PDB file of C-alpha atoms and ligand atoms in Angstrom:
ATOM      1  CA  UNK A 103      -0.001   0.010  -0.015  1.00 82.00           C
ATOM      2  CA  UNK A 104       1.095   3.536  -0.686  1.00 94.00           C
ATOM      3  CA  UNK A 105      -0.204   7.060  -0.614  1.00 97.00           C
ATOM      4  CA  UNK A 106       0.349   9.702  -3.223  1.00 98.00           C
ATOM      5  CA  UNK A 107       0.419  13.377  -2.291  1.00 98.00           C
ATOM      6  CA  UNK A 108       0.071  16.029  -5.090  1.00 98.00           C
ATOM      7  CA  UNK A 109       2.224  18.923  -4.022  1.00 98.00           C
ATOM      8  CA  UNK A 110       1.276  22.236  -5.636  1.00 98.00           C
ATOM      9  CA  UNK A 111       4.531  24.179  -6.059  1.00 98.00           C
ATOM     10  CA  UNK A 112       2.688  27.459  -6.614  1.00 97.00           C
ATOM     11  CA  UNK A 113       4.889  28.374  -9.619  1.00 96.00           C
ATOM     12  CA  UNK A 114       4.726  32.212 -10.192  1.00 93.00           C
ATOM     13  CA  UNK A 115       2.373  32.320  -7.121  1.00 92.00           C
ATOM     14  CA  UNK A 116      -0.336  30.641  -9.227  1.00 93.00           C
ATOM     15  CA  UNK A 117      -2.050  27.457  -8.163  1.00 95.00           C
ATOM     16  CA  UNK A 118      -2.173  24.135 -10.067  1.00 96.00           C
ATOM     17  CA  UNK A 119       0.470  24.752 -12.715  1.00 96.00           C
ATOM     18  CA  UNK A 120       3.523  22.646 -11.570  1.00 97.00           C
ATOM     19  CA  UNK A 121       3.312  19.596  -9.325  1.00 98.00           C
ATOM     20  CA  UNK A 122       5.663  17.273  -7.466  1.00 98.00           C
ATOM     21  CA  UNK A 123       4.413  13.967  -6.053  1.00 98.00           C
ATOM     22  CA  UNK A 124       5.276  12.435  -2.781  1.00 98.00           C
ATOM     23  CA  UNK A 125       4.829   8.796  -2.572  1.00 98.00           C
ATOM     24  CA  UNK A 126       4.865   6.963   0.844  1.00 98.00           C
ATOM     25  CA  UNK A 127       5.056   3.210   1.325  1.00 96.00           C
ATOM     26  CA  UNK A 128       6.274   1.528   4.468  1.00 96.00           C
ATOM     27  CA  UNK A 129       9.842   2.833   4.187  1.00 96.00           C
ATOM     28  CA  UNK A 130      11.517   6.011   2.877  1.00 97.00           C
ATOM     29  CA  UNK A 131       9.315   8.187   0.769  1.00 98.00           C
ATOM     30  CA  UNK A 132       9.990   8.853  -2.971  1.00 98.00           C
ATOM     31  CA  UNK A 133       9.627  12.143  -4.815  1.00 98.00           C
ATOM     32  CA  UNK A 134       8.514  12.140  -8.445  1.00 98.00           C
ATOM     33  CA  UNK A 135       9.511  15.454  -9.994  1.00 98.00           C
ATOM     34  CA  UNK A 136      11.148  18.339  -8.108  1.00 98.00           C
ATOM     35  CA  UNK A 137       9.833  21.413  -9.949  1.00 98.00           C
ATOM     36  CA  UNK A 138      12.010  24.320 -10.743  1.00 97.00           C
ATOM     37  CA  UNK A 139      14.421  25.787  -8.156  1.00 97.00           C
ATOM     38  CA  UNK A 140      12.316  28.937  -8.038  1.00 97.00           C
ATOM     39  CA  UNK A 141       9.768  26.843  -6.031  1.00 98.00           C
ATOM     40  CA  UNK A 142      12.329  24.997  -3.885  1.00 98.00           C
ATOM     41  CA  UNK A 143      11.251  26.826  -0.635  1.00 97.00           C
ATOM     42  CA  UNK A 144       7.580  25.704  -1.261  1.00 98.00           C
ATOM     43  CA  UNK A 145       8.716  22.144  -1.864  1.00 98.00           C
ATOM     44  CA  UNK A 146      10.979  22.120   1.182  1.00 98.00           C
ATOM     45  CA  UNK A 147       8.369  23.554   3.513  1.00 98.00           C
ATOM     46  CA  UNK A 148       5.856  20.964   2.266  1.00 98.00           C
ATOM     47  CA  UNK A 149       8.222  18.205   2.996  1.00 98.00           C
ATOM     48  CA  UNK A 150       8.881  19.690   6.484  1.00 98.00           C
ATOM     49  CA  UNK A 151       5.230  19.790   7.251  1.00 97.00           C
ATOM     50  CA  UNK A 152       5.047  16.078   6.392  1.00 97.00           C
ATOM     51  CA  UNK A 153       7.892  15.468   8.784  1.00 97.00           C
ATOM     52  CA  UNK A 154      10.736  15.071   6.299  1.00 98.00           C
ATOM     53  CA  UNK A 155      13.965  16.760   5.592  1.00 98.00           C
ATOM     54  CA  UNK A 156      15.252  16.626   1.936  1.00 98.00           C
ATOM     55  CA  UNK A 157      17.792  13.990   2.891  1.00 98.00           C
ATOM     56  CA  UNK A 158      15.178  11.670   4.261  1.00 98.00           C
ATOM     57  CA  UNK A 159      13.864  10.713   0.815  1.00 98.00           C
ATOM     58  CA  UNK A 160      14.588   7.283  -0.582  1.00 98.00           C
ATOM     59  CA  UNK A 161      14.927   8.491  -4.122  1.00 98.00           C
ATOM     60  CA  UNK A 162      13.969  11.282  -6.540  1.00 98.00           C
ATOM     61  CA  UNK A 163      12.598  10.237  -9.956  1.00 98.00           C
ATOM     62  CA  UNK A 164      12.597  12.580 -12.874  1.00 98.00           C
ATOM     63  CA  UNK A 165      10.431  12.284 -15.897  1.00 98.00           C
ATOM     64  CA  UNK A 166      12.839  14.506 -17.842  1.00 98.00           C
ATOM     65  CA  UNK A 167      15.371  17.281 -17.342  1.00 97.00           C
ATOM     66  CA  UNK A 168      13.431  20.427 -18.261  1.00 95.00           C
ATOM     67  CA  UNK A 169      13.766  23.050 -15.560  1.00 95.00           C
ATOM     68  CA  UNK A 170      10.110  22.939 -14.525  1.00 96.00           C
ATOM     69  CA  UNK A 171      10.606  19.209 -13.746  1.00 98.00           C
ATOM     70  CA  UNK A 172      14.157  18.805 -12.562  1.00 98.00           C
ATOM     71  CA  UNK A 173      15.400  22.244 -11.388  1.00 97.00           C
ATOM     72  CA  UNK A 174      15.625  21.296  -7.649  1.00 98.00           C
ATOM     73  CA  UNK A 175      17.123  17.769  -8.108  1.00 98.00           C
ATOM     74  CA  UNK A 176      20.574  18.965  -7.180  1.00 98.00           C
ATOM     75  CA  UNK A 177      19.326  20.117  -3.692  1.00 98.00           C
ATOM     76  CA  UNK A 178      18.363  16.455  -2.891  1.00 98.00           C
ATOM     77  CA  UNK A 179      21.572  15.170  -4.456  1.00 98.00           C
ATOM     78  CA  UNK A 180      23.468  17.548  -2.132  1.00 98.00           C
ATOM     79  CA  UNK A 181      21.881  15.657   0.707  1.00 98.00           C
ATOM     80  CA  UNK A 182      22.945  12.294  -0.620  1.00 98.00           C
ATOM     81  CA  UNK A 183      19.644  11.342  -2.304  1.00 98.00           C
ATOM     82  CA  UNK A 184      19.975   9.354  -5.671  1.00 98.00           C
ATOM     83  CA  UNK A 185      18.259  10.889  -8.683  1.00 98.00           C
ATOM     84  CA  UNK A 186      16.891   8.429 -11.272  1.00 99.00           C
ATOM     85  CA  UNK A 187      16.516   9.531 -14.922  1.00 98.00           C
ATOM     86  CA  UNK A 188      16.794   8.614 -18.603  1.00 98.00           C
ATOM     87  CA  UNK A 189      20.360   7.838 -19.770  1.00 98.00           C
ATOM     88  CA  UNK A 190      20.216  10.609 -22.272  1.00 98.00           C
ATOM     89  CA  UNK A 191      19.303  13.163 -19.563  1.00 97.00           C
ATOM     90  CA  UNK A 192      22.034  12.139 -17.172  1.00 98.00           C
ATOM     91  CA  UNK A 193      24.985  14.102 -18.825  1.00 97.00           C
ATOM     92  CA  UNK A 194      22.936  17.346 -18.685  1.00 96.00           C
ATOM     93  CA  UNK A 195      22.487  17.174 -14.944  1.00 97.00           C
ATOM     94  CA  UNK A 196      26.055  16.218 -14.320  1.00 97.00           C
ATOM     95  CA  UNK A 197      27.109  19.300 -16.274  1.00 95.00           C
ATOM     96  CA  UNK A 198      24.139  21.648 -16.440  1.00 94.00           C
ATOM     97  CA  UNK A 199      26.035  24.729 -17.848  1.00 92.00           C
ATOM     98  CA  UNK A 200      25.093  23.850 -21.417  1.00 89.00           C
ATOM     99  CA  UNK A 201      21.486  23.323 -20.578  1.00 89.00           C
ATOM    100  CA  UNK A 202      21.390  26.577 -18.626  1.00 90.00           C
ATOM    101  CA  UNK A 203      23.043  28.552 -21.506  1.00 88.00           C
ATOM    102  CA  UNK A 204      20.838  27.170 -24.217  1.00 84.00           C
ATOM    103  CA  UNK A 205      17.730  27.994 -22.087  1.00 86.00           C
ATOM    104  CA  UNK A 206      19.123  31.436 -21.244  1.00 88.00           C
ATOM    105  CA  UNK A 207      19.412  32.134 -25.083  1.00 83.00           C
ATOM    106  CA  UNK A 208      15.611  31.569 -25.252  1.00 81.00           C
ATOM    107  CA  UNK A 209      14.545  33.248 -22.019  1.00 84.00           C
ATOM    108  CA  UNK A 210      17.268  35.852 -21.295  1.00 86.00           C
ATOM    109  CA  UNK A 211      19.334  35.890 -18.005  1.00 86.00           C
ATOM    110  CA  UNK A 212      16.804  37.927 -15.959  1.00 86.00           C
ATOM    111  CA  UNK A 213      13.792  35.591 -16.850  1.00 89.00           C
ATOM    112  CA  UNK A 214      15.999  32.555 -16.048  1.00 90.00           C
ATOM    113  CA  UNK A 215      16.513  33.679 -12.518  1.00 88.00           C
ATOM    114  CA  UNK A 216      12.894  34.702 -12.049  1.00 90.00           C
ATOM    115  CA  UNK A 217      11.331  31.587 -13.628  1.00 94.00           C
ATOM    116  CA  UNK A 218      13.808  28.764 -12.856  1.00 94.00           C
ATOM    117  CA  UNK A 219      16.485  29.726 -10.424  1.00 92.00           C
ATOM    118  CA  UNK A 220      19.949  28.132 -10.345  1.00 91.00           C
ATOM    119  CA  UNK A 221      20.795  24.602 -11.433  1.00 93.00           C
ATOM    120  CA  UNK A 222      24.006  23.231  -9.945  1.00 95.00           C
ATOM    121  CA  UNK A 223      26.074  20.229 -10.849  1.00 96.00           C
ATOM    122  CA  UNK A 224      25.108  16.810  -9.487  1.00 98.00           C
ATOM    123  CA  UNK A 225      27.773  14.258  -8.579  1.00 97.00           C
ATOM    124  CA  UNK A 226      27.605  11.464 -11.177  1.00 97.00           C
ATOM    125  CA  UNK A 227      27.669   8.879  -8.405  1.00 98.00           C
ATOM    126  CA  UNK A 228      24.235  10.233  -7.451  1.00 98.00           C
ATOM    127  CA  UNK A 229      22.716  10.045 -10.900  1.00 98.00           C
ATOM    128  CA  UNK A 230      21.265   6.716 -11.962  1.00 98.00           C
ATOM    129  CA  UNK A 231      20.450   6.077 -15.581  1.00 98.00           C
ATOM    130  CA  UNK A 232      17.314   3.796 -16.089  1.00 98.00           C
ATOM    131  CA  UNK A 233      16.640   1.818 -19.164  1.00 98.00           C
ATOM    132  CA  UNK A 234      13.237   1.193 -20.753  1.00 98.00           C
ATOM    133  CA  UNK A 235      11.154  -1.169 -18.777  1.00 98.00           C
ATOM    134  CA  UNK A 236      13.753  -1.267 -15.926  1.00 98.00           C
ATOM    135  CA  UNK A 237      12.521  -1.358 -12.363  1.00 98.00           C
ATOM    136  CA  UNK A 238      13.506   0.984  -9.526  1.00 98.00           C
ATOM    137  CA  UNK A 239      12.775  -0.614  -6.117  1.00 98.00           C
ATOM    138  CA  UNK A 240      12.719   1.710  -3.057  1.00 98.00           C
ATOM    139  CA  UNK A 241      11.646  -0.311  -0.008  1.00 97.00           C
ATOM    140  CA  UNK A 242       8.255  -1.690  -0.821  1.00 97.00           C
ATOM    141  CA  UNK A 243       7.684   0.761  -3.753  1.00 98.00           C
ATOM    142  CA  UNK A 244       8.455  -0.671  -7.253  1.00 98.00           C
ATOM    143  CA  UNK A 245       8.513   1.870 -10.168  1.00 98.00           C
ATOM    144  CA  UNK A 246       8.930   0.811 -13.772  1.00 98.00           C
ATOM    145  CA  UNK A 247      10.564   3.227 -16.320  1.00 98.00           C
ATOM    146  CA  UNK A 248       8.434   3.656 -19.490  1.00 98.00           C
ATOM    147  CA  UNK A 249      10.667   5.406 -22.016  1.00 98.00           C
ATOM    148  CA  UNK A 250       8.371   7.815 -23.755  1.00 98.00           C
ATOM    149  CA  UNK A 251       9.848  10.194 -26.295  1.00 98.00           C
ATOM    150  CA  UNK A 252       7.860  12.835 -28.250  1.00 98.00           C
ATOM    151  CA  UNK A 253       7.933  15.809 -25.940  1.00 98.00           C
ATOM    152  CA  UNK A 254      11.611  15.144 -25.085  1.00 97.00           C
ATOM    153  CA  UNK A 255      13.930  12.369 -26.402  1.00 98.00           C
ATOM    154  CA  UNK A 256      14.991  11.753 -22.792  1.00 98.00           C
ATOM    155  CA  UNK A 257      11.421  11.249 -21.277  1.00 98.00           C
ATOM    156  CA  UNK A 258      10.366   8.633 -18.829  1.00 98.00           C
ATOM    157  CA  UNK A 259       6.801   8.008 -17.636  1.00 98.00           C
ATOM    158  CA  UNK A 260       7.046   6.239 -14.263  1.00 99.00           C
ATOM    159  CA  UNK A 261       4.684   3.441 -13.524  1.00 98.00           C
ATOM    160  CA  UNK A 262       3.742   2.453  -9.970  1.00 98.00           C
ATOM    161  CA  UNK A 263       1.430  -0.619 -10.038  1.00 97.00           C
ATOM    162  CA  UNK A 264      -1.466   0.653 -12.143  1.00 97.00           C
ATOM    163  CA  UNK A 265      -0.757   4.263 -11.884  1.00 98.00           C
ATOM    164  CA  UNK A 266       1.454   6.261 -14.365  1.00 98.00           C
ATOM    165  CA  UNK A 267       3.215   9.596 -13.661  1.00 98.00           C
ATOM    166  CA  UNK A 268       3.266  10.935 -17.179  1.00 98.00           C
ATOM    167  CA  UNK A 269       5.544  13.968 -16.882  1.00 98.00           C
ATOM    168  CA  UNK A 270       4.742  15.963 -20.079  1.00 98.00           C
ATOM    169  CA  UNK A 271       4.080  13.152 -22.505  1.00 98.00           C
ATOM    170  CA  UNK A 272       0.530  12.938 -20.986  1.00 98.00           C
ATOM    171  CA  UNK A 273      -0.100  16.569 -21.836  1.00 98.00           C
ATOM    172  CA  UNK A 274      -1.200  19.496 -19.695  1.00 98.00           C
ATOM    173  CA  UNK A 275      -4.696  19.695 -18.183  1.00 98.00           C
ATOM    174  CA  UNK A 276      -5.533  22.257 -15.460  1.00 97.00           C
ATOM    175  CA  UNK A 277      -8.674  21.575 -13.321  1.00 96.00           C
ATOM    176  CA  UNK A 278     -11.525  20.967 -15.807  1.00 93.00           C
ATOM    177  CA  UNK A 279      -9.931  22.587 -18.763  1.00 96.00           C
ATOM    178  CA  UNK A 280      -8.930  20.729 -21.990  1.00 97.00           C
ATOM    179  CA  UNK A 281      -5.812  18.678 -22.402  1.00 98.00           C
ATOM    180  CA  UNK A 282      -3.089  20.251 -24.542  1.00 97.00           C
ATOM    181  CA  UNK A 283       0.432  19.192 -25.674  1.00 98.00           C
ATOM    182  CA  UNK A 284       3.394  21.153 -24.272  1.00 97.00           C
ATOM    183  CA  UNK A 285       5.638  21.532 -27.373  1.00 97.00           C
ATOM    184  CA  UNK A 286       9.007  23.284 -26.434  1.00 94.00           C
ATOM    185  CA  UNK A 287      12.077  22.953 -28.667  1.00 93.00           C
ATOM    186  CA  UNK A 288      14.225  21.065 -29.420  1.00 92.00           C
ATOM    187  CA  UNK A 289      12.909  17.428 -29.244  1.00 95.00           C
ATOM    188  CA  UNK A 290       9.216  17.555 -30.470  1.00 98.00           C
ATOM    189  CA  UNK A 291       8.469  14.532 -32.517  1.00 98.00           C
ATOM    190  CA  UNK A 292       4.839  13.871 -33.327  1.00 98.00           C
ATOM    191  CA  UNK A 293       5.148  10.401 -34.462  1.00 98.00           C
ATOM    192  CA  UNK A 294       7.244   9.402 -31.380  1.00 98.00           C
ATOM    193  CA  UNK A 295       4.787  11.151 -29.094  1.00 98.00           C
ATOM    194  CA  UNK A 296       1.821   9.177 -30.534  1.00 98.00           C
ATOM    195  CA  UNK A 297       3.751   5.898 -30.173  1.00 98.00           C
ATOM    196  CA  UNK A 298       4.371   6.824 -26.539  1.00 98.00           C
ATOM    197  CA  UNK A 299       0.756   7.467 -25.960  1.00 98.00           C
ATOM    198  CA  UNK A 300      -0.019   4.026 -27.424  1.00 98.00           C
ATOM    199  CA  UNK A 301       2.592   2.509 -25.251  1.00 98.00           C
ATOM    200  CA  UNK A 302       1.154   4.057 -22.056  1.00 98.00           C
ATOM    201  CA  UNK A 303      -2.399   3.022 -23.050  1.00 98.00           C
ATOM    202  CA  UNK A 304      -1.230  -0.579 -23.486  1.00 98.00           C
ATOM    203  CA  UNK A 305      -0.458  -0.794 -19.860  1.00 98.00           C
ATOM    204  CA  UNK A 306      -4.073   0.060 -19.241  1.00 98.00           C
ATOM    205  CA  UNK A 307      -3.334   2.429 -16.331  1.00 98.00           C
ATOM    206  CA  UNK A 308      -6.135   3.116 -13.816  1.00 98.00           C
ATOM    207  CA  UNK A 309      -4.944   6.667 -13.115  1.00 98.00           C
ATOM    208  CA  UNK A 310      -2.424   9.173 -14.502  1.00 98.00           C
ATOM    209  CA  UNK A 311      -0.686  11.892 -12.567  1.00 98.00           C
ATOM    210  CA  UNK A 312       0.249  14.927 -14.758  1.00 98.00           C
ATOM    211  CA  UNK A 313       3.021  17.266 -13.656  1.00 98.00           C
ATOM    212  CA  UNK A 314       0.737  19.994 -15.108  1.00 97.00           C
ATOM    213  CA  UNK A 315      -1.511  19.182 -13.152  1.00 98.00           C
ATOM    214  CA  UNK A 316      -2.703  16.397 -11.031  1.00 98.00           C
ATOM    215  CA  UNK A 317      -4.713  13.131 -11.119  1.00 98.00           C
ATOM    216  CA  UNK A 318      -6.689  11.998 -14.276  1.00 98.00           C
ATOM    217  CA  UNK A 319      -9.152   9.228 -13.419  1.00 97.00           C
ATOM    218  CA  UNK A 320     -10.145   8.454 -17.069  1.00 98.00           C
ATOM    219  CA  UNK A 321      -6.733   7.811 -18.752  1.00 98.00           C
ATOM    220  CA  UNK A 322      -8.153   6.437 -22.022  1.00 98.00           C
ATOM    221  CA  UNK A 323     -10.332   9.388 -22.735  1.00 98.00           C
ATOM    222  CA  UNK A 324      -7.629  11.771 -21.693  1.00 98.00           C
ATOM    223  CA  UNK A 325      -4.925  10.298 -23.947  1.00 98.00           C
ATOM    224  CA  UNK A 326      -7.291   9.905 -26.947  1.00 98.00           C
ATOM    225  CA  UNK A 327      -8.173  13.704 -26.552  1.00 98.00           C
ATOM    226  CA  UNK A 328      -4.499  14.502 -26.245  1.00 98.00           C
ATOM    227  CA  UNK A 329      -3.809  12.672 -29.560  1.00 98.00           C
ATOM    228  CA  UNK A 330      -6.431  14.613 -31.439  1.00 98.00           C
ATOM    229  CA  UNK A 331      -5.081  18.011 -30.193  1.00 98.00           C
ATOM    230  CA  UNK A 332      -1.457  16.996 -30.953  1.00 98.00           C
ATOM    231  CA  UNK A 333      -2.464  16.416 -34.548  1.00 98.00           C
ATOM    232  CA  UNK A 334      -4.644  19.544 -34.626  1.00 98.00           C
ATOM    233  CA  UNK A 335      -1.784  21.848 -33.421  1.00 98.00           C
ATOM    234  CA  UNK A 336       0.789  20.071 -35.614  1.00 98.00           C
ATOM    235  CA  UNK A 337      -1.265  20.445 -38.732  1.00 98.00           C
ATOM    236  CA  UNK A 338      -2.098  24.053 -38.008  1.00 98.00           C
ATOM    237  CA  UNK A 339       1.633  24.794 -37.636  1.00 98.00           C
ATOM    238  CA  UNK A 340       2.519  22.936 -40.796  1.00 98.00           C
ATOM    239  CA  UNK A 341       0.414  25.354 -42.781  1.00 97.00           C
ATOM    240  CA  UNK A 342       2.174  28.412 -41.283  1.00 96.00           C
ATOM    241  CA  UNK A 343       5.553  26.724 -41.757  1.00 97.00           C
ATOM    242  CA  UNK A 344       4.822  26.052 -45.495  1.00 97.00           C
ATOM    243  CA  UNK A 345       3.812  29.643 -45.861  1.00 96.00           C
ATOM    244  CA  UNK A 346       7.307  30.605 -44.687  1.00 95.00           C
ATOM    245  CA  UNK A 347       6.220  32.688 -41.664  1.00 94.00           C
ATOM    246  CA  UNK A 348       8.472  33.369 -38.798  1.00 94.00           C
ATOM    247  CA  UNK A 349       7.873  32.337 -35.152  1.00 95.00           C
ATOM    248  CA  UNK A 350       7.323  36.061 -34.257  1.00 94.00           C
ATOM    249  CA  UNK A 351       4.605  36.246 -36.930  1.00 96.00           C
ATOM    250  CA  UNK A 352       2.999  33.021 -35.984  1.00 97.00           C
ATOM    251  CA  UNK A 353       2.911  33.379 -32.228  1.00 96.00           C
ATOM    252  CA  UNK A 354       0.095  35.942 -31.950  1.00 96.00           C
ATOM    253  CA  UNK A 355      -1.975  33.992 -34.475  1.00 97.00           C
ATOM    254  CA  UNK A 356      -1.321  30.804 -32.553  1.00 97.00           C
ATOM    255  CA  UNK A 357      -2.358  32.457 -29.290  1.00 96.00           C
ATOM    256  CA  UNK A 358      -5.597  33.616 -30.983  1.00 96.00           C
ATOM    257  CA  UNK A 359      -6.234  30.101 -32.373  1.00 97.00           C
ATOM    258  CA  UNK A 360      -5.640  28.280 -29.044  1.00 96.00           C
ATOM    259  CA  UNK A 361      -7.492  31.055 -27.143  1.00 94.00           C
ATOM    260  CA  UNK A 362     -10.556  30.376 -29.284  1.00 95.00           C
ATOM    261  CA  UNK A 363     -10.210  26.642 -28.691  1.00 95.00           C
ATOM    262  CA  UNK A 364     -10.225  27.428 -24.914  1.00 95.00           C
ATOM    263  CA  UNK A 365     -13.194  29.685 -25.166  1.00 95.00           C
ATOM    264  CA  UNK A 366     -15.096  27.028 -27.183  1.00 94.00           C
ATOM    265  CA  UNK A 367     -14.531  24.687 -24.264  1.00 93.00           C
ATOM    266  CA  UNK A 368     -15.793  27.096 -21.695  1.00 93.00           C
ATOM    267  CA  UNK A 369     -12.386  28.057 -20.236  1.00 95.00           C
ATOM    268  CA  UNK A 370     -12.427  31.468 -18.439  1.00 95.00           C
ATOM    269  CA  UNK A 371      -9.730  34.119 -18.591  1.00 94.00           C
ATOM    270  CA  UNK A 372      -8.082  33.088 -15.226  1.00 94.00           C
ATOM    271  CA  UNK A 373      -7.735  29.432 -16.329  1.00 96.00           C
ATOM    272  CA  UNK A 374      -6.343  30.491 -19.752  1.00 95.00           C
ATOM    273  CA  UNK A 375      -3.642  32.409 -17.837  1.00 93.00           C
ATOM    274  CA  UNK A 376      -2.660  29.323 -15.930  1.00 93.00           C
ATOM    275  CA  UNK A 377      -2.393  27.299 -19.157  1.00 95.00           C
ATOM    276  CA  UNK A 378      -0.079  30.043 -20.483  1.00 92.00           C
ATOM    277  CA  UNK A 379       2.055  29.687 -17.304  1.00 91.00           C
ATOM    278  CA  UNK A 380       2.304  25.951 -17.614  1.00 90.00           C
ATOM    279  CA  UNK A 381       2.634  25.793 -21.357  1.00 92.00           C
ATOM    280  CA  UNK A 382       3.608  29.088 -23.040  1.00 92.00           C
ATOM    281  CA  UNK A 383       2.343  29.452 -26.575  1.00 94.00           C
ATOM    282  CA  UNK A 384       5.562  30.996 -27.941  1.00 93.00           C
ATOM    283  CA  UNK A 385       7.466  27.917 -26.839  1.00 93.00           C
ATOM    284  CA  UNK A 386       4.986  25.602 -28.547  1.00 96.00           C
ATOM    285  CA  UNK A 387       5.280  27.632 -31.798  1.00 97.00           C
ATOM    286  CA  UNK A 388       9.071  27.405 -31.623  1.00 95.00           C
ATOM    287  CA  UNK A 389       9.078  23.588 -30.895  1.00 96.00           C
ATOM    288  CA  UNK A 390       6.528  22.723 -33.566  1.00 98.00           C
ATOM    289  CA  UNK A 391       8.296  24.844 -36.250  1.00 97.00           C
ATOM    290  CA  UNK A 392      11.461  23.137 -35.499  1.00 97.00           C
ATOM    291  CA  UNK A 393       9.752  19.761 -35.893  1.00 98.00           C
ATOM    292  CA  UNK A 394       8.524  20.695 -39.299  1.00 98.00           C
ATOM    293  CA  UNK A 395      11.813  22.112 -40.268  1.00 97.00           C
ATOM    294  CA  UNK A 396      13.692  18.946 -39.262  1.00 97.00           C
ATOM    295  CA  UNK A 397      11.038  16.803 -41.009  1.00 96.00           C
ATOM    296  CA  UNK A 398      11.522  18.773 -44.199  1.00 96.00           C
ATOM    297  CA  UNK A 399      15.270  18.226 -44.003  1.00 96.00           C
ATOM    298  CA  UNK A 400      14.790  14.521 -43.344  1.00 93.00           C
ATOM    299  CA  UNK A 401      16.571  14.897 -40.106  1.00 92.00           C
ATOM    300  CA  UNK A 402      13.881  13.095 -37.939  1.00 86.00           C
TER     301      UNK A 402
HETATM  302 ZN1  LIG B 677       8.999  19.384 -20.490  1.00 85.25          ZN
END
């Protein structure tokens, strides 16, 4: 038996945009996702309230190394806690300078500090690469790694019995809003993403836990809806790409397009804002344009 707590990290002082999950069995608790370092205080004080210090955890499991998922992992490693992740993600956390610099190019230094906070080096002895279908056993908790590219090449969905923590491959859904795909550069691959969705469905999970945000009790409906909107966004972007428009020209149009989709589904302004925090439109434009460009050049 285990319990799962959804921790709201209150990213940018907003609720329900980025989560971490605390899983308690009979022994040491496990954390899935750490959130960005900008929400480290929130996470630490939540753990304190539960009676834990960061070093008390049995393991940290990461779905992937994007800042909003892995930004505080180094704080746990500093206390000796092992961090489990995809083999392709490992070098980036061992030497995060490159990851930081490429993100800073997109966000600018000031935004980097405000949104994400620092990312420090993790000792390689504390980073554990996990292969597809490999099990991670922490006390009486057994997690299975489901390699699931599409959003990121180095993505793992973590399965615990009949529950799957889907990271970003399961999309973003906030409260009763629609599910949407987060499409940041540089790894978006629509075909791979749809194969990963099928792979997850084939496990017949009873529940999904989305990092953005929380529990989904009808996984099949949710993932089918996600697949439809992935195709919809990708095809919309293909048209703009073929017309030769730049990201700067496309972004306002894409925002208008997705805003109308939200309005059609009854999403109010406040919830639209939370979606934009969890999944900025300009990032999805950039990621999807890159996908079509690589495809055109036969590089995917
Ligand atoms: Zn991500």
